[in-house]
C-alpha cells in the first residue's frame, strides 16, 4: 500500500466512527451505476460499466469449438479478467495477478451457478458447439471490481448475438439470433471496517477494510459467495449481507436489462 | 481566457528564454500544454508533475526511517530526505505526515528537506501540482478564504499534497477539488466565495 | 497478408470499398483526459478502431536498477483486447507482433519527450486496442501523443501517425482492415508536424522512389487534419469547463 493510502484509510476509519462515508453515502447504498451496452461492435456482445469512478468493459466472443467431454451436447463458457496497467498506478504489466484470477473466478461462479447462459442452446452438431469467451477489462480502478465486473459480464451476455453458422463457416457479419439467457445474477460486495459493514466500498474504503464479502444472487437463491482479506465475519453478519444482496438484486437487474 | 498552447507550437519567431519553452533555429517553441501569454512571454503548464525548487513548502508521509535519516514520500519520482544531525534531532515514525521546506535539490531528483514539522490527525487531499498556485491564490487569499469559511486548518504542499484538519473537512476537500478542475477559468475566486457562502448557510 | 487469389476489387472507379477517395482519411475522433487515475489519457475512434491510451509519470523507476540517472526512461505497452477483432477470440498475453509495436512506439516517444527534464524517472505509456480495424499502431501513437500532452509531459512536438498503402498502381491513405489484408504494401509512419521529421517508418511490398516520395507527401497532407483533431481534443478539455462557468 502506498503511504498516502495509509493516511486515507485512517481518515476513512475516523469518518466511519462518526457514521459517515467520504461521499456521504448510506452504508447500504451503491454508488451511481451506468451501463453502456454494445460499445465494441466487433465483439458478439459487450458492455461498459461505470460504478462511481470504477470503470470496466466486458467483451464476449463466440468461437466454433468442441464440447467438454462430460457435456457433449452443450457449449462452453470461459471467463477472464485483466487489471489493465492503465487502470491504476499499482497495476503492473505481466502475467495475470492472483487478484485478476480471483476476480474472474468469482464472476464466473455467480454466472455459472445461476445457470444464466443456456448451454444446450450453444450446441451446433456432434462435436461442434459454441465456445463463449467473456473478457473483463478493468479500465479505471476505484474499488469494488467484483460487482462492476459481474454487472459488465452479465450485461455483455444479455446483449450477445450468436453468429450464423452455414456449411462449416462462421458468418460473423450475420448476427441476429440472441444468446439465450435463462437467469440474471447480480452481486453485492461488502467491506468490514472497524466492526461495521459498508456496501460497495470505493478504493479508499477498500484500503481501510479488514474483511470483504461478495454475495452473488438471482433474487431467489444465493448463487455464489467469496470472502476476502484477512479478517472475519460472524454468521449473523453473513445472514444480513446475504439478505441485503438479495434486496439489491432488482435494482441492479434493471440496469442490466435497460438498453 | 488566455490562449492554450501545445507542445511543439511556436510562441515567438525570435529566441526568448522562458520556462517551459525551448529554442531551435532562432525560434521559441512550447514544450508543454499550458496557458500562454505573449508579453512578457510566459507559459503556465495546465498539467504535469511538480518540479521541486529551493524553499518550496511540501507535505508528505514518512516512508522509511534509518538511523537519523527519514525518507519522505512526496509523490515525486526522486527521493526526499530529512537528515538529522548533531544539532537537529527528530523523532518521526513511519506513516507520520510532515510539512517541510526544501533546502536543496540535487541533480533534479534528490530533495533535502529542512524545518520538518509533524502534522497530526487530519487527512490528505492530493491534487495536480500544476493547480497549486491557484489553490493558494495571490498573497494566500484563496487558501485563507477556504480556511476561514470551513474552520479547517489547511497546509498546502507545492508537491500537490494538501493536509486538511478540523472544521468542515468534507466541504474543504470539495472546494479544493473544485479549484483543481476550474483553475484555468477566470472568475474563480468569486465562484468559490459564492459556493462556500451558500453551503455554509445550510 | 491474405491470399491475393480471392482478393476483392479494392478500388472501383477511383473510389475505395468504403466510398473513400484514395487520399481520404476515415472519420477520426479524439477525447482527452478520459481516465481518472492516469496522469494523462485519451480515447480515440478512427474508422472502427477504438483505442484507449494512458500515461503514468514521471514516476519512480521500477525496477530500480533500470533507472538512468541522467534522463527519464520510457516504457510502452501496446496490447490488443481479445474481443477487439471481428474474427476469433484473440489469445491473451503479449505476442511477437505486439512486442515489436510496443518497441517501435517507445522509440517514437523517446525522440520527442524531453527526457533530460526528469532524470532517474520512468514514464509509462499504455495503449489498449479495444476494437481493431486496420492501422491500430498509427491510431495508438496518435492517441498516446495526446495522452502524453494531457499528462503535462515536456515534449518537442505532438506526434501523429498514419498509414499509406498500395493497391496495384494506386497509393491509398489510412488503410482499413480489409485493405490492410489485401493490399500490396503497407507503410505506417509517425511524423513530428513541426519539422516533418519521420519518427516511425515501417514498410513491406514494393515502391518506386517516386511512389515512396508521393506516399510521404500524402502522409504529411493527412497529418494537417490529424494534428488539428489532436490539438482540438486537448483544448476542448479546458474550454468545456470554461464555457460552463462563463455562461453562468
XYZ file of C-alpha atoms in Angstrom:
709
model
C 0.000 0.000 0.000
C 1.230 3.469 -0.804
C 1.873 5.801 2.090
C -0.939 8.134 1.083
C -3.407 5.236 1.154
C -2.477 4.605 4.783
C -3.433 8.166 5.628
C -6.621 7.864 3.575
C -7.602 4.687 5.352
C -7.132 6.204 8.781
C -9.342 9.115 7.689
C -11.994 6.672 6.406
C -11.980 4.973 9.793
C -12.213 8.307 11.576
C -15.275 9.205 9.473
C -16.709 5.742 9.911
C -16.584 6.145 13.690
C -18.970 9.099 13.219
C -21.234 7.027 10.955
C -20.132 8.855 7.804
C -18.706 7.935 4.417
C -16.416 10.174 2.411
C -19.021 10.718 -0.309
C -21.941 10.957 2.154
C -23.490 7.655 1.037
C -25.540 5.458 3.346
C -23.857 2.240 4.448
C -26.272 0.221 2.258
C -26.043 2.386 -0.845
C -24.360 1.706 -4.183
C -22.502 4.467 -5.988
C -24.026 5.771 -9.228
C -24.273 2.961 -11.797
C -24.188 3.473 -15.551
C -24.239 0.629 -18.067
C -23.498 1.265 -21.747
C -24.187 -1.834 -23.868
C -22.693 -2.704 -27.295
C -19.665 -0.411 -27.129
C -17.485 -2.870 -29.092
C -19.298 -3.703 -32.333
C -16.701 -6.297 -33.399
C -17.459 -8.401 -30.326
C -20.553 -10.607 -30.234
C -21.577 -8.789 -27.069
C -20.154 -6.018 -24.885
C -20.958 -3.560 -22.118
C -19.147 -0.847 -20.219
C -19.979 -0.294 -16.567
C -19.263 2.818 -14.552
C -19.680 2.253 -10.835
C -18.681 5.597 -9.333
C -15.170 6.098 -10.707
C -14.611 2.364 -11.266
C -14.884 1.555 -14.961
C -14.878 -1.920 -16.510
C -15.531 -3.153 -20.013
C -16.667 -6.707 -20.793
C -16.470 -8.235 -24.262
C -17.961 -11.540 -25.428
C -16.649 -13.605 -28.355
C -18.181 -16.835 -29.682
C -15.874 -19.279 -31.426
C -16.552 -22.631 -33.005
C -15.152 -25.400 -30.838
C -15.551 -28.749 -29.191
C -17.769 -29.527 -26.206
C -16.410 -30.660 -22.859
C -16.272 -34.453 -22.547
C -18.875 -34.645 -19.792
C -21.346 -32.317 -21.544
C -21.204 -33.340 -25.223
C -24.427 -31.504 -26.085
C -23.652 -28.160 -24.507
C -21.473 -25.170 -25.331
C -18.676 -23.913 -23.080
C -18.092 -20.710 -21.134
C -14.707 -19.196 -20.216
C -14.226 -16.084 -18.131
C -11.097 -13.979 -17.764
C -10.306 -10.624 -16.182
C -7.448 -8.212 -16.749
C -6.449 -5.470 -14.363
C -5.031 -3.240 -17.078
C -1.963 -1.263 -16.044
C -3.671 1.917 -17.260
C -6.368 1.483 -14.604
C -4.170 2.187 -11.596
C -0.576 3.130 -10.790
C -0.443 -0.049 -8.706
C -1.255 -2.488 -11.505
C 1.645 -3.908 -13.439
C 2.151 -5.433 -16.834
C 2.939 -9.133 -16.880
C 1.225 -12.436 -16.258
C -2.229 -12.396 -14.608
C -2.036 -11.486 -10.927
C -3.751 -13.585 -8.234
C -6.225 -10.668 -7.856
C -7.269 -10.779 -11.507
C -7.646 -14.553 -11.420
C -9.771 -14.388 -8.261
C -11.917 -11.674 -9.867
C -12.552 -13.759 -12.990
C -13.313 -16.877 -10.983
C -15.767 -15.162 -8.631
C -17.662 -13.552 -11.542
C -17.619 -16.890 -13.360
C -19.019 -18.793 -10.368
C -22.010 -16.469 -9.986
C -22.958 -16.714 -13.643
C -22.320 -20.458 -13.858
C -24.088 -21.365 -10.613
C -27.015 -19.137 -11.599
C -27.319 -21.135 -14.859
C -27.519 -17.781 -16.636
C -26.421 -18.902 -20.087
C -28.493 -21.642 -21.684
C -25.686 -24.032 -22.503
C -27.642 -26.596 -24.612
C -28.639 -23.759 -26.995
C -24.943 -23.463 -27.900
C -24.867 -26.981 -29.365
C -24.463 -26.977 -33.161
C -23.866 -30.577 -34.241
C -21.958 -33.600 -32.989
C -18.561 -32.472 -31.602
C -19.316 -28.891 -32.629
C -20.503 -26.228 -30.185
C -20.056 -22.520 -29.461
C -17.281 -21.647 -27.029
C -18.280 -18.447 -25.236
C -15.423 -16.231 -24.040
C -16.116 -13.381 -21.638
C -13.228 -10.994 -21.020
C -13.485 -8.345 -18.338
C -11.178 -5.361 -18.831
C -10.651 -3.047 -15.859
C -10.100 0.474 -17.256
C -10.134 2.561 -14.084
C -9.878 1.321 -10.507
C -11.785 2.835 -7.610
C -12.768 -0.203 -5.556
C -15.398 -2.960 -5.814
C -14.283 -4.581 -9.044
C -16.397 -7.629 -8.192
C -19.805 -6.006 -8.573
C -18.760 -3.837 -11.510
C -17.372 -6.888 -13.323
C -20.385 -9.069 -12.551
C -22.636 -6.318 -13.963
C -20.451 -5.862 -17.048
C -20.186 -9.596 -17.791
C -23.903 -10.115 -17.288
C -24.880 -7.060 -19.377
C -22.497 -8.110 -22.162
C -24.026 -11.620 -22.221
C -27.572 -10.237 -22.245
C -26.624 -8.187 -25.316
C -24.780 -11.008 -27.119
C -25.783 -12.107 -30.621
C -24.846 -15.539 -31.954
C -23.172 -15.585 -35.398
C -24.764 -17.584 -38.204
C -23.194 -20.948 -38.939
C -23.504 -22.205 -42.531
C -21.688 -25.035 -44.322
C -18.941 -25.250 -41.738
C -18.345 -21.487 -41.774
C -18.932 -18.844 -39.128
C -20.594 -15.755 -40.585
C -19.872 -13.033 -38.054
C -21.324 -10.290 -40.208
C -24.683 -12.018 -39.797
C -25.546 -11.812 -36.157
C -29.253 -11.702 -35.441
C -30.047 -14.508 -33.018
C -29.803 -13.510 -29.390
C -27.816 -15.608 -26.961
C -30.317 -17.487 -24.799
C -30.183 -16.163 -21.239
C -32.193 -18.072 -18.610
C -31.333 -16.162 -15.464
C -29.741 -12.947 -14.285
C -27.288 -12.881 -11.422
C -26.020 -9.759 -9.682
C -23.584 -9.403 -6.834
C -23.198 -7.174 -3.817
C -19.829 -6.701 -2.165
C -19.390 -5.587 1.431
C -16.391 -4.304 3.347
C -15.905 -4.538 7.077
C -14.223 -1.554 8.684
C -13.688 -1.480 12.456
C -16.605 -3.822 13.094
C -19.093 -2.038 10.813
C -20.187 -3.094 7.345
C -20.408 -0.999 4.156
C -21.874 -1.892 0.762
C -19.926 -1.130 -2.417
C -16.592 0.048 -0.964
C -14.666 2.555 -3.072
C -10.869 2.447 -3.378
C -10.170 4.320 -0.142
C -12.690 2.238 1.780
C -11.163 -0.963 0.434
C -7.767 0.095 1.701
C -9.305 0.630 5.155
C -11.224 -2.678 5.104
C -10.198 -5.720 7.110
C -12.645 -8.159 5.506
C -14.681 -8.378 2.349
C -17.633 -10.487 1.209
C -19.158 -10.795 -2.237
C -22.631 -12.338 -2.490
C -23.975 -13.246 -5.950
C -27.696 -13.845 -6.207
C -30.578 -14.113 -8.655
C -33.010 -12.708 -6.098
C -34.358 -16.120 -5.201
C -31.209 -18.011 -4.250
C -27.737 -17.060 -3.165
C -25.625 -18.343 -6.055
C -22.017 -17.700 -5.106
C -20.015 -16.143 -2.318
C -16.420 -15.165 -1.791
C -14.921 -13.914 1.414
C -11.678 -11.975 1.065
C -8.918 -10.353 3.141
C -7.542 -11.471 6.472
C -10.455 -10.562 8.772
C -13.640 -12.374 9.705
C -17.443 -12.113 9.860
C -19.944 -13.506 12.367
C -22.594 -15.843 10.991
C -25.185 -13.162 11.796
C -23.328 -10.699 9.636
C -23.261 -13.193 6.764
C -27.053 -13.583 7.111
C -27.542 -9.836 6.956
C -25.294 -9.373 3.946
C -26.975 -12.198 2.043
C -30.326 -10.579 2.692
C -29.071 -7.153 1.611
C -27.610 -8.622 -1.594
C -30.990 -10.156 -2.413
C -32.757 -6.876 -1.721
C -30.402 -5.057 -4.081
C -30.877 -7.577 -6.895
C -33.910 -5.977 -8.571
C -32.319 -2.552 -8.697
C -29.167 -3.963 -10.328
C -31.107 -6.229 -12.675
C -32.968 -3.201 -14.033
C -29.649 -1.634 -15.003
C -28.588 -4.812 -16.821
C -31.826 -5.093 -18.755
C -32.102 -1.454 -19.814
C -30.672 -0.905 -23.291
C -9.484 33.302 -21.281
C -5.859 33.280 -22.337
C -4.671 31.127 -25.213
C -3.899 27.464 -24.779
C -0.574 26.371 -26.196
C 0.564 22.833 -27.011
C 3.923 21.036 -27.192
C 5.753 21.986 -30.383
C 3.788 25.154 -31.063
C 5.856 28.190 -31.909
C 5.309 31.023 -29.443
C 7.652 33.631 -30.956
C 9.758 33.834 -34.087
C 12.647 35.134 -32.035
C 14.710 33.305 -29.431
C 13.407 34.206 -25.971
C 14.311 32.302 -22.843
C 11.242 31.466 -20.762
C 10.310 28.478 -18.655
C 8.613 25.533 -20.404
C 9.923 26.665 -23.789
C 12.816 25.633 -25.996
C 14.673 27.432 -28.752
C 15.507 25.910 -32.111
C 16.762 27.671 -35.262
C 16.232 31.024 -33.616
C 12.568 30.418 -32.811
C 10.875 29.698 -29.477
C 8.536 26.736 -29.001
C 6.376 25.497 -26.129
C 7.263 22.141 -24.614
C 4.041 21.757 -22.631
C 0.297 22.021 -22.669
C -0.209 25.374 -20.987
C -1.719 28.827 -20.815
C 0.257 31.265 -22.841
C 0.814 34.984 -22.610
C 2.731 36.848 -25.290
C 4.123 39.841 -23.447
C 6.018 39.260 -21.362
C 6.336 35.718 -22.710
C 5.190 33.193 -20.154
C 3.763 29.691 -20.234
C 1.950 28.269 -17.223
C 1.534 24.475 -17.534
C -2.024 23.181 -17.206
C -0.911 19.695 -16.189
C 2.149 17.836 -15.138
C 4.419 16.797 -12.388
C 5.876 19.111 -9.799
C 9.388 20.427 -10.299
C 10.990 20.984 -6.884
C 12.566 24.337 -6.046
C 14.502 25.503 -3.009
C 12.187 26.996 -0.348
C 9.093 25.178 -1.626
C 6.791 24.062 1.180
C 5.910 20.390 0.811
C 3.661 17.876 2.565
C 4.485 14.181 2.643
C 4.494 10.962 4.604
C 7.467 9.408 6.357
C 8.082 6.215 4.387
C 11.327 4.951 5.879
C 13.390 5.586 8.968
C 17.058 4.667 9.114
C 19.183 5.962 12.000
C 18.565 9.689 11.778
C 17.655 9.780 8.090
C 13.974 9.941 7.241
C 12.712 9.330 3.745
C 9.515 11.230 2.937
C 7.035 10.196 0.251
C 6.126 13.382 -1.633
C 4.584 11.569 -4.621
C 7.696 12.624 -6.512
C 9.817 10.360 -8.706
C 13.041 11.085 -6.863
C 13.981 10.726 -3.192
C 13.232 13.224 -0.439
C 15.194 13.138 2.790
C 15.175 14.685 6.222
C 18.688 14.295 7.604
C 19.078 14.637 11.336
C 22.428 15.596 12.790
C 24.206 16.546 15.963
C 22.275 19.725 16.414
C 18.974 18.733 14.889
C 17.259 15.667 16.238
C 13.895 14.450 15.002
C 11.717 11.588 16.118
C 9.289 10.808 13.336
C 7.593 7.455 12.916
C 6.731 5.560 9.774
C 3.442 6.941 8.395
C 3.741 10.358 10.074
C 2.515 13.280 7.970
C 5.091 16.050 7.829
C 5.338 19.547 6.444
C 8.828 20.738 5.449
C 10.753 23.245 3.378
C 13.144 22.317 0.597
C 16.721 23.152 1.476
C 18.389 21.712 -1.601
C 17.684 19.785 -4.800
C 20.486 17.605 -6.157
C 20.524 16.714 -9.854
C 16.791 17.443 -10.160
C 15.967 14.255 -8.289
C 17.179 14.196 -4.693
C 15.463 16.591 -2.315
C 16.914 17.624 1.019
C 14.287 18.904 3.436
C 14.602 21.256 6.371
C 12.354 22.567 9.158
C 10.161 19.443 9.272
C 7.012 19.698 11.359
C 4.670 16.898 12.358
C 1.045 17.275 11.239
C -1.106 15.108 13.479
C -4.556 13.780 12.585
C -6.476 15.108 9.626
C -6.484 13.807 6.108
C -4.651 14.369 2.838
C -6.094 15.516 -0.448
C -3.895 15.057 -3.464
C -4.367 17.383 -6.410
C -2.485 18.119 -9.596
C 0.645 20.095 -8.685
C 0.019 22.440 -11.642
C -3.104 23.704 -9.848
C -1.434 24.531 -6.539
C -0.742 28.226 -7.340
C -4.477 28.819 -7.866
C -5.342 26.984 -4.659
C -3.006 29.258 -2.733
C -4.134 32.383 -4.588
C -2.440 35.738 -4.791
C -0.929 36.532 -1.364
C -2.636 33.407 0.055
C -6.083 34.908 -0.472
C -7.762 31.763 -1.771
C -6.472 29.358 0.813
C -7.209 31.808 3.621
C -10.756 32.189 2.378
C -11.314 28.406 2.406
C -9.764 28.077 5.817
C -11.875 30.904 7.289
C -15.129 29.612 5.829
C -14.718 25.954 6.765
C -12.870 26.366 10.033
C -10.310 23.820 8.809
C -6.571 24.082 9.235
C -5.021 23.629 5.797
C -1.383 23.148 4.828
C -0.649 23.199 1.102
C 2.363 21.328 -0.246
C 3.703 22.556 -3.583
C 4.110 18.867 -4.448
C 0.328 18.517 -4.735
C -0.464 17.083 -1.310
C -2.770 19.149 0.899
C -3.339 18.470 4.592
C -6.777 19.300 5.999
C -7.677 19.062 9.674
C -10.675 20.083 11.787
C -13.720 22.124 10.815
C -15.795 21.040 7.835
C -13.220 18.725 6.218
C -15.709 17.417 3.641
C -16.541 20.909 2.366
C -12.888 21.998 2.370
C -11.984 18.886 0.335
C -14.797 19.561 -2.110
C -13.657 23.157 -2.620
C -10.033 22.075 -3.138
C -11.055 19.545 -5.787
C -13.277 22.112 -7.472
C -10.389 24.576 -7.712
C -8.341 21.806 -9.330
C -10.981 21.443 -12.063
C -11.607 25.124 -12.696
C -8.179 26.633 -12.051
C -7.847 27.990 -15.587
C -11.272 29.653 -15.751
C -11.491 33.347 -14.914
C -13.709 34.474 -12.055
C -12.638 31.523 -9.891
C -12.349 33.496 -6.652
C -15.904 34.820 -6.965
C -17.359 31.388 -7.754
C -15.617 29.737 -4.826
C -16.742 32.505 -2.493
C -20.332 32.095 -3.645
C -20.187 28.321 -3.312
C -18.962 28.464 0.260
C -21.469 31.130 1.258
C -24.417 29.055 0.030
C -23.031 25.864 1.549
C -22.299 27.361 4.958
C -25.867 28.654 5.320
C -27.294 25.110 5.216
C -1.396 -10.657 -45.734
C -4.248 -12.746 -47.077
C -4.005 -14.614 -50.337
C -4.289 -12.461 -53.454
C -6.300 -15.150 -55.254
C -9.620 -14.221 -53.643
C -8.834 -10.538 -53.316
C -11.848 -8.302 -53.749
C -11.636 -5.330 -56.108
C -10.387 -2.724 -53.610
C -10.704 0.285 -55.908
C -13.687 0.801 -58.199
C -13.960 3.941 -60.365
C -11.354 5.715 -58.283
C -13.220 5.042 -55.027
C -12.485 2.568 -52.287
C -14.936 -0.044 -50.998
C -15.995 2.161 -48.097
C -16.626 5.038 -50.513
C -13.471 6.994 -49.686
C -11.237 8.733 -52.187
C -7.689 7.340 -52.405
C -6.274 10.106 -50.209
C -9.169 10.342 -47.764
C -8.936 9.667 -44.030
C -11.527 7.697 -42.137
C -13.516 9.720 -39.560
C -11.287 10.486 -36.562
C -12.479 11.472 -33.078
C -10.311 12.043 -30.017
C -11.241 12.809 -26.429
C -8.514 13.803 -23.966
C -8.358 13.154 -20.199
C -10.917 10.350 -20.023
C -9.489 8.244 -17.191
C -9.463 9.356 -13.580
C -6.409 7.587 -12.189
C -3.964 8.057 -15.052
C -1.842 11.222 -15.175
C -2.906 11.669 -18.786
C -5.189 9.774 -21.145
C -7.008 9.812 -24.457
C -9.760 7.830 -26.129
C -9.679 7.650 -29.896
C -12.053 6.360 -32.558
C -10.585 6.159 -36.037
C -12.864 4.432 -38.502
C -13.963 1.439 -36.444
C -10.774 1.420 -34.387
C -11.317 2.167 -30.700
C -8.203 2.902 -28.694
C -7.548 3.897 -25.109
C -4.142 5.373 -24.244
C -2.905 6.382 -20.807
C 0.266 7.783 -19.304
C 1.630 7.480 -15.779
C 4.635 9.513 -14.770
C 7.216 10.800 -14.455
C 7.296 8.372 -11.533
C 9.818 6.381 -9.544
C 11.512 3.846 -11.812
C 10.554 0.211 -11.176
C 12.583 -1.954 -11.046
C 15.076 0.474 -9.508
C 18.124 -0.873 -11.366
C 16.596 0.267 -14.658
C 16.759 3.922 -13.640
C 19.040 6.134 -15.729
C 20.470 8.887 -13.511
C 20.875 11.229 -16.485
C 17.425 11.007 -18.071
C 13.924 9.573 -17.865
C 13.181 6.157 -19.308
C 10.035 5.383 -21.274
C 8.166 2.107 -21.121
C 5.446 1.285 -23.573
C 2.802 -1.414 -23.766
C 0.681 -1.868 -26.881
C -1.915 -4.611 -26.494
C -4.969 -5.817 -28.287
C -8.092 -6.859 -26.397
C -9.133 -10.484 -27.021
C -12.573 -9.218 -28.145
C -11.213 -6.466 -30.399
C -11.462 -8.137 -33.778
C -14.377 -9.359 -35.810
C -12.540 -12.676 -36.105
C -11.939 -15.306 -33.424
C -11.302 -14.636 -29.755
C -7.732 -13.361 -29.513
C -5.120 -15.058 -27.444
C -4.334 -13.067 -24.329
C -0.835 -12.019 -23.389
C 1.854 -10.331 -25.440
C 2.763 -11.865 -28.767
C 5.652 -11.086 -31.118
C 3.644 -8.534 -33.091
C 2.538 -6.585 -30.007
C 6.051 -6.684 -28.581
C 7.507 -5.195 -31.760
C 4.854 -2.469 -31.929
C 5.463 -1.604 -28.268
C 9.161 -1.201 -29.039
C 8.839 0.996 -32.133
C 6.191 3.113 -30.379
C 8.515 3.639 -27.414
C 11.227 4.766 -29.801
C 8.889 7.345 -31.360
C 8.353 8.994 -27.996
C 11.985 8.718 -26.907
C 12.619 11.147 -29.744
C 10.139 13.855 -28.705
C 9.861 13.599 -24.921
C 12.353 15.863 -23.135
C 13.946 13.049 -21.191
C 16.543 15.261 -19.527
C 13.861 17.139 -17.600
C 13.193 14.210 -15.269
C 16.419 12.276 -14.686
C 16.040 8.931 -12.958
C 12.289 8.747 -13.536
C 10.064 6.459 -15.603
C 7.235 7.393 -17.942
C 4.746 4.609 -18.688
C 2.691 4.625 -21.868
C -0.180 2.147 -22.140
C -2.060 1.619 -25.390
C -5.061 -0.705 -25.365
C -6.718 -1.560 -28.669
C -10.329 -2.190 -27.666
C -11.564 -2.604 -31.234
C -9.354 -3.068 -34.281
C -9.964 -2.181 -37.893
C -6.560 -1.747 -39.522
C -3.923 0.846 -38.697
C -4.001 0.259 -34.962
C -0.342 1.155 -34.417
C -0.892 4.558 -36.064
C -4.057 5.009 -34.005
C -2.182 4.023 -30.845
C 0.633 6.504 -31.439
C -1.801 9.307 -32.286
C -3.744 8.624 -29.071
C -0.634 8.205 -26.899
C 0.655 11.565 -28.097
C -2.492 13.255 -26.777
C -2.273 11.270 -23.538
C 1.338 12.413 -23.009
C 0.426 16.062 -23.572
C -2.553 15.758 -21.220
C -0.197 14.348 -18.577
C 1.829 17.556 -18.864
C 4.901 15.700 -20.144
C 7.505 18.007 -21.691
C 7.760 17.288 -25.420
C 9.261 18.858 -28.511
C 6.124 18.167 -30.507
C 2.732 16.468 -30.717
C 3.409 13.469 -32.954
C 0.804 11.950 -35.269
C 0.851 8.704 -37.224
C -0.902 7.369 -40.298
C -0.523 4.521 -42.729
C -0.084 4.596 -46.510
C -0.672 1.537 -48.668
C -0.525 0.437 -52.240
C -3.137 -1.363 -54.296
C -1.880 -2.164 -57.780
C -0.641 1.142 -59.139
C -2.540 3.234 -56.612
C -1.350 4.720 -53.349
C -4.044 4.813 -50.670
C -4.196 6.649 -47.358
C -5.226 5.209 -43.983
C -5.934 1.535 -44.737
C -8.845 -0.193 -43.073
C -8.748 -3.865 -42.066
C -9.889 -5.199 -45.424
C -7.409 -3.036 -47.334
C -4.683 -3.968 -44.884
C -5.357 -7.670 -45.507
C -5.332 -7.494 -49.304
C -3.141 -4.515 -50.247
C 0.246 -4.926 -51.936
C 2.009 -2.797 -49.396
C 1.551 -1.130 -46.027
C 3.700 1.703 -44.713
C 2.866 3.135 -41.290
C 4.620 6.405 -40.456
C 4.832 8.658 -37.410
C 5.755 12.261 -38.062
C 6.644 15.284 -35.989
C 4.495 18.005 -37.633
C 6.718 20.901 -36.532
C 9.527 19.867 -38.875
C 8.118 16.817 -40.700
C 10.756 14.567 -39.177
C 9.963 10.875 -39.576
C 9.897 9.072 -36.218
C 8.429 5.730 -37.233
C 8.695 4.089 -40.586
C 7.904 0.508 -41.423
C 7.143 -0.912 -44.817
C 6.837 -4.050 -46.854
C 5.900 -4.520 -50.515
C 7.303 -2.630 -53.463
C 7.625 1.090 -54.069
C 9.494 3.052 -56.732
C 11.434 6.068 -55.484
C 8.710 8.329 -56.894
C 5.968 6.375 -55.139
C 7.844 6.486 -51.858
C 8.132 10.259 -52.165
C 4.474 10.619 -53.033
C 3.459 8.372 -50.126
C 5.296 10.594 -47.665
C 3.672 13.690 -49.137
C 0.262 12.061 -48.686
C 1.051 11.299 -45.052
C 2.122 14.896 -44.409
C -1.019 16.277 -46.022
C -3.230 13.989 -43.893
C -1.165 14.996 -40.873
C -2.614 18.510 -41.013
C -6.082 17.111 -40.324
C -4.887 14.622 -37.703
C -2.837 17.252 -35.851
C -5.766 19.620 -35.707
C -8.026 16.941 -34.219
C -5.355 16.113 -31.604
C -4.978 19.760 -30.619
C -8.707 20.417 -30.525
C -9.170 17.404 -28.244
C -6.664 18.804 -25.738
C -8.056 22.333 -25.852
C -11.614 21.076 -25.553
C -10.983 19.703 -22.044
C -10.334 23.210 -20.728
C -12.785 25.078 -22.921
C -15.601 22.793 -21.819
C -15.086 23.772 -18.166
C -14.583 27.430 -19.090
C -17.791 27.608 -21.112
C -19.770 26.030 -18.319
C -18.912 28.866 -15.946
C -18.563 31.765 -18.307
C -22.169 31.226 -19.364
C -23.385 31.322 -15.756
